[in-house]
Amino acid sequence: MTAVDWTPFWLSFKLAATTTAILFVIALPLAWWLSRTRHRAKPFIEAMSSLPIVLPPSVLGFYLLWGLSPQSPLGAFFQEIFGVKLVFSFTGLVVASCLYSFPFMVQPLQSGFESLDRRMIEASWLAGKGSWQTLWHVALPNIKPSLITALIVTFAHTVGEFGVVLMVGGSIPGETRVASVAIYELVETMEYGTAHIYSAALLLLSFCVLSGVYLYNRRYRRRTGGFL
């Protein structure tokens, strides 16, 4: 056990934490808007935000690799202006992970907002609260199971990413060699002992995360009489 390099796990956790924080800031207002609006564009926006669920990781990874490369306008802009390389770098992994895990943050939040009693929202508006005040002080505190689900599942999903991060980030030790990529390489080199340790760690993490979410949601429903 002492010979096992845990750096890929710490890198995975760093990537997952960064991705989750960024997605929460981006997805929260979008999920709130989607839950309230009746705009004609809503189905198309929902379809776009849900694409990573059904799109093969190789397809998404290919377009990200093409779009973030130094030969693309976006990649060239960031490299020339900010000196930031978007492919085969941790920054590129964050961008790819944000796109790939986007629906896992948006959908639970949107479902939670849509399950709220509309009279609660209207009462907040009648009390003179603005949209943002209503979101932070009324809506969010009443969708705790959905909020916890969005945060934890997004984190866990990012930790388990493989195809997209491999295509965009490659396998640079200490920078882009996350746990899932490390397992793949260990199997290819027939280092099954270390691969077992890495795989068991991810399996245990995934089980604990999902169990924690289900237990929390169950207890919350009991406290609130079965709502949400």
PDB file of C-alpha atoms in Angstrom, residues 65 86-90 92-93 96 163-172 175-177 181:
ATOM      1  CA  LEU A  65     -10.047  18.642 -28.532  1.00  0.00           C
ATOM      2  CA  LEU A  86      -6.418  24.524 -23.099  1.00  0.00           C
ATOM      3  CA  VAL A  87      -5.430  21.052 -24.287  1.00  0.00           C
ATOM      4  CA  PHE A  88      -3.258  18.592 -22.365  1.00  0.00           C
ATOM      5  CA  SER A  89      -3.493  20.818 -19.279  1.00  0.00           C
ATOM      6  CA  PHE A  90      -5.469  20.929 -16.051  1.00  0.00           C
ATOM      7  CA  GLY A  92      -8.486  22.036 -20.330  1.00  0.00           C
ATOM      8  CA  LEU A  93      -9.673  19.248 -18.032  1.00  0.00           C
ATOM      9  CA  ALA A  96     -14.104  19.564 -20.529  1.00  0.00           C
ATOM     10  CA  GLY A 163     -13.151   9.240 -22.166  1.00  0.00           C
ATOM     11  CA  VAL A 164     -13.446  13.019 -22.307  1.00  0.00           C
ATOM     12  CA  VAL A 165     -10.579  13.737 -19.907  1.00  0.00           C
ATOM     13  CA  LEU A 166      -8.303  11.259 -21.678  1.00  0.00           C
ATOM     14  CA  MET A 167      -8.888  12.863 -25.086  1.00  0.00           C
ATOM     15  CA  VAL A 168      -8.574  16.455 -23.872  1.00  0.00           C
ATOM     16  CA  GLY A 169      -5.944  16.066 -21.164  1.00  0.00           C
ATOM     17  CA  GLY A 170      -4.010  12.948 -22.069  1.00  0.00           C
ATOM     18  CA  SER A 171      -1.968  11.431 -19.245  1.00  0.00           C
ATOM     19  CA  ILE A 172       0.555  13.894 -17.867  1.00  0.00           C
ATOM     20  CA  GLU A 175      -1.296  17.475 -14.148  1.00  0.00           C
ATOM     21  CA  THR A 176      -3.838  15.476 -16.181  1.00  0.00           C
ATOM     22  CA  ARG A 177      -3.313  11.837 -15.092  1.00  0.00           C
ATOM     23  CA  VAL A 181      -6.869   7.323 -16.667  1.00  0.00           C
TER      24      VAL A 181
END
